[in-house]
Amino acid sequence: VALNDLWEYALVTRAWTQVVSAGGSAPSPRDGHSLIPLGNRLVVFDGDLANSLDSALHCFDLQRRRWSDLAVGGEHPAVRSSHAAIPCGGGVLIF
């Protein structure tokens, strides 16, 4: 099931709360994507969008609670789904 909702789990209350964006457009619903923490941001990479793939990078700022798209220049990896990704230095490694 392809979704585009973001949820937060509070350890103290042991409860889930849906995160409401203060602005920007959330990525299109998807599955098989990666969500990578980078400092105060979450980066969404790729994933399956109802029979197509998306190579865009989407960012959620955890402090401002806003979505934005990240510009990508030069060479970039082929689109993919069900991959692995980790933060590395100031960037991301994917496989």
PDB file of C-alpha atoms in Angstrom:
ATOM      1  CA  VAL A   1       0.000   0.000   0.000  1.00  0.00           C
ATOM      2  CA  ALA A   2       1.469   3.325  -1.064  1.00  0.00           C
ATOM      3  CA  LEU A   3       1.114   6.047   1.595  1.00  0.00           C
ATOM      4  CA  ASN A   4       2.492   9.533   2.245  1.00  0.00           C
ATOM      5  CA  ASP A   5       1.632  10.072   5.901  1.00  0.00           C
ATOM      6  CA  LEU A   6       4.224  10.702   8.615  1.00  0.00           C
ATOM      7  CA  TRP A   7       3.780   9.498  12.196  1.00  0.00           C
ATOM      8  CA  GLU A   8       5.688  10.156  15.412  1.00  0.00           C
ATOM      9  CA  TYR A   9       5.943   7.774  18.376  1.00  0.00           C
ATOM     10  CA  ALA A  10       6.414   9.329  21.844  1.00  0.00           C
ATOM     11  CA  LEU A  11       8.364   7.075  24.194  1.00  0.00           C
ATOM     12  CA  VAL A  12       7.010   8.821  27.304  1.00  0.00           C
ATOM     13  CA  THR A  13       3.312   8.452  26.459  1.00  0.00           C
ATOM     14  CA  ARG A  14       3.750   5.330  24.302  1.00  0.00           C
ATOM     15  CA  ALA A  15       1.371   6.846  21.758  1.00  0.00           C
ATOM     16  CA  TRP A  16       1.433   7.507  18.012  1.00  0.00           C
ATOM     17  CA  THR A  17       0.534  10.936  16.622  1.00  0.00           C
ATOM     18  CA  GLN A  18       0.213  11.834  12.958  1.00  0.00           C
ATOM     19  CA  VAL A  19       2.634  14.641  12.051  1.00  0.00           C
ATOM     20  CA  VAL A  20       0.905  17.634  10.474  1.00  0.00           C
ATOM     21  CA  SER A  21       3.040  19.596   8.040  1.00  0.00           C
ATOM     22  CA  ALA A  22       3.319  23.356   8.571  1.00  0.00           C
ATOM     23  CA  GLY A  23       3.913  23.814   4.853  1.00  0.00           C
ATOM     24  CA  GLY A  24       5.284  22.448   1.635  1.00  0.00           C
ATOM     25  CA  SER A  25       3.958  19.461  -0.266  1.00  0.00           C
ATOM     26  CA  ALA A  26       4.473  15.950   1.062  1.00  0.00           C
ATOM     27  CA  PRO A  27       5.887  13.457  -1.448  1.00  0.00           C
ATOM     28  CA  SER A  28       3.380  11.503  -3.512  1.00  0.00           C
ATOM     29  CA  PRO A  29       2.168   8.262  -1.900  1.00  0.00           C
ATOM     30  CA  ARG A  30       4.813   5.537  -2.285  1.00  0.00           C
ATOM     31  CA  ASP A  31       6.164   2.270  -0.964  1.00  0.00           C
ATOM     32  CA  GLY A  32       9.608   0.677  -1.126  1.00  0.00           C
ATOM     33  CA  HIS A  33      11.298   4.041  -0.444  1.00  0.00           C
ATOM     34  CA  SER A  34      13.940   4.931   2.105  1.00  0.00           C
ATOM     35  CA  LEU A  35      13.692   7.494   4.906  1.00  0.00           C
ATOM     36  CA  ILE A  36      17.088   8.713   6.086  1.00  0.00           C
ATOM     37  CA  PRO A  37      17.710  10.952   9.127  1.00  0.00           C
ATOM     38  CA  LEU A  38      20.214  13.749   8.405  1.00  0.00           C
ATOM     39  CA  GLY A  39      20.590  16.091  11.353  1.00  0.00           C
ATOM     40  CA  ASN A  40      17.234  17.827  11.869  1.00  0.00           C
ATOM     41  CA  ARG A  41      15.864  16.558   8.559  1.00  0.00           C
ATOM     42  CA  LEU A  42      14.359  13.384   7.166  1.00  0.00           C
ATOM     43  CA  VAL A  43      15.186  12.630   3.531  1.00  0.00           C
ATOM     44  CA  VAL A  44      12.850  10.472   1.430  1.00  0.00           C
ATOM     45  CA  PHE A  45      14.491   8.797  -1.554  1.00  0.00           C
ATOM     46  CA  ASP A  46      12.777   7.051  -4.439  1.00  0.00           C
ATOM     47  CA  GLY A  47      10.178   4.328  -4.042  1.00  0.00           C
ATOM     48  CA  ASP A  48       7.326   2.855  -6.044  1.00  0.00           C
ATOM     49  CA  LEU A  49       4.598   5.304  -7.063  1.00  0.00           C
ATOM     50  CA  ALA A  50       1.747   3.110  -8.315  1.00  0.00           C
ATOM     51  CA  ASN A  51       3.684   1.358 -11.111  1.00  0.00           C
ATOM     52  CA  SER A  52       6.348   4.029 -11.639  1.00  0.00           C
ATOM     53  CA  LEU A  53       9.473   5.096  -9.774  1.00  0.00           C
ATOM     54  CA  ASP A  54      10.526   8.545  -8.541  1.00  0.00           C
ATOM     55  CA  SER A  55      14.166   9.611  -8.305  1.00  0.00           C
ATOM     56  CA  ALA A  56      13.450  12.915  -6.543  1.00  0.00           C
ATOM     57  CA  LEU A  57      14.727  13.678  -3.048  1.00  0.00           C
ATOM     58  CA  HIS A  58      12.165  15.017  -0.594  1.00  0.00           C
ATOM     59  CA  CYS A  59      13.038  16.559   2.760  1.00  0.00           C
ATOM     60  CA  PHE A  60      11.052  17.031   5.975  1.00  0.00           C
ATOM     61  CA  ASP A  61      12.508  19.630   8.354  1.00  0.00           C
ATOM     62  CA  LEU A  62      11.855  18.297  11.869  1.00  0.00           C
ATOM     63  CA  GLN A  63      12.113  21.733  13.524  1.00  0.00           C
ATOM     64  CA  ARG A  64      10.014  23.732  11.069  1.00  0.00           C
ATOM     65  CA  ARG A  65       7.706  20.777  10.277  1.00  0.00           C
ATOM     66  CA  ARG A  66       7.830  21.587   6.549  1.00  0.00           C
ATOM     67  CA  TRP A  67       8.317  19.517   3.399  1.00  0.00           C
ATOM     68  CA  SER A  68      10.598  20.617   0.555  1.00  0.00           C
ATOM     69  CA  ASP A  69      12.241  19.072  -2.493  1.00  0.00           C
ATOM     70  CA  LEU A  70      16.033  18.862  -2.614  1.00  0.00           C
ATOM     71  CA  ALA A  71      17.778  19.878  -5.820  1.00  0.00           C
ATOM     72  CA  VAL A  72      19.917  17.176  -7.400  1.00  0.00           C
ATOM     73  CA  GLY A  73      22.667  18.071  -9.837  1.00  0.00           C
ATOM     74  CA  GLY A  74      24.984  16.005 -11.972  1.00  0.00           C
ATOM     75  CA  GLU A  75      25.034  12.233 -12.031  1.00  0.00           C
ATOM     76  CA  HIS A  76      22.583  10.380  -9.802  1.00  0.00           C
ATOM     77  CA  PRO A  77      21.655   6.758  -9.114  1.00  0.00           C
ATOM     78  CA  ALA A  78      19.055   4.957 -11.193  1.00  0.00           C
ATOM     79  CA  VAL A  79      15.520   4.919  -9.802  1.00  0.00           C
ATOM     80  CA  ARG A  80      14.887   2.048  -7.410  1.00  0.00           C
ATOM     81  CA  SER A  81      12.532   0.515  -4.917  1.00  0.00           C
ATOM     82  CA  SER A  82      13.066  -1.701  -1.844  1.00  0.00           C
ATOM     83  CA  HIS A  83      16.656  -0.549  -1.381  1.00  0.00           C
ATOM     84  CA  ALA A  84      18.802   0.218   1.652  1.00  0.00           C
ATOM     85  CA  ALA A  85      20.029   3.688   2.630  1.00  0.00           C
ATOM     86  CA  ILE A  86      22.040   5.067   5.549  1.00  0.00           C
ATOM     87  CA  PRO A  87      23.339   8.473   6.611  1.00  0.00           C
ATOM     88  CA  CYS A  88      27.073   8.826   5.999  1.00  0.00           C
ATOM     89  CA  GLY A  89      28.991  11.980   6.902  1.00  0.00           C
ATOM     90  CA  GLY A  90      26.865  14.843   5.586  1.00  0.00           C
ATOM     91  CA  GLY A  91      25.140  12.703   2.965  1.00  0.00           C
ATOM     92  CA  VAL A  92      23.526   9.380   2.172  1.00  0.00           C
ATOM     93  CA  LEU A  93      24.717   6.003   0.899  1.00  0.00           C
ATOM     94  CA  ILE A  94      22.227   3.811  -0.977  1.00  0.00           C
ATOM     95  CA  PHE A  95      22.430   0.238  -2.229  1.00  0.00           C
TER      96      PHE A  95
END
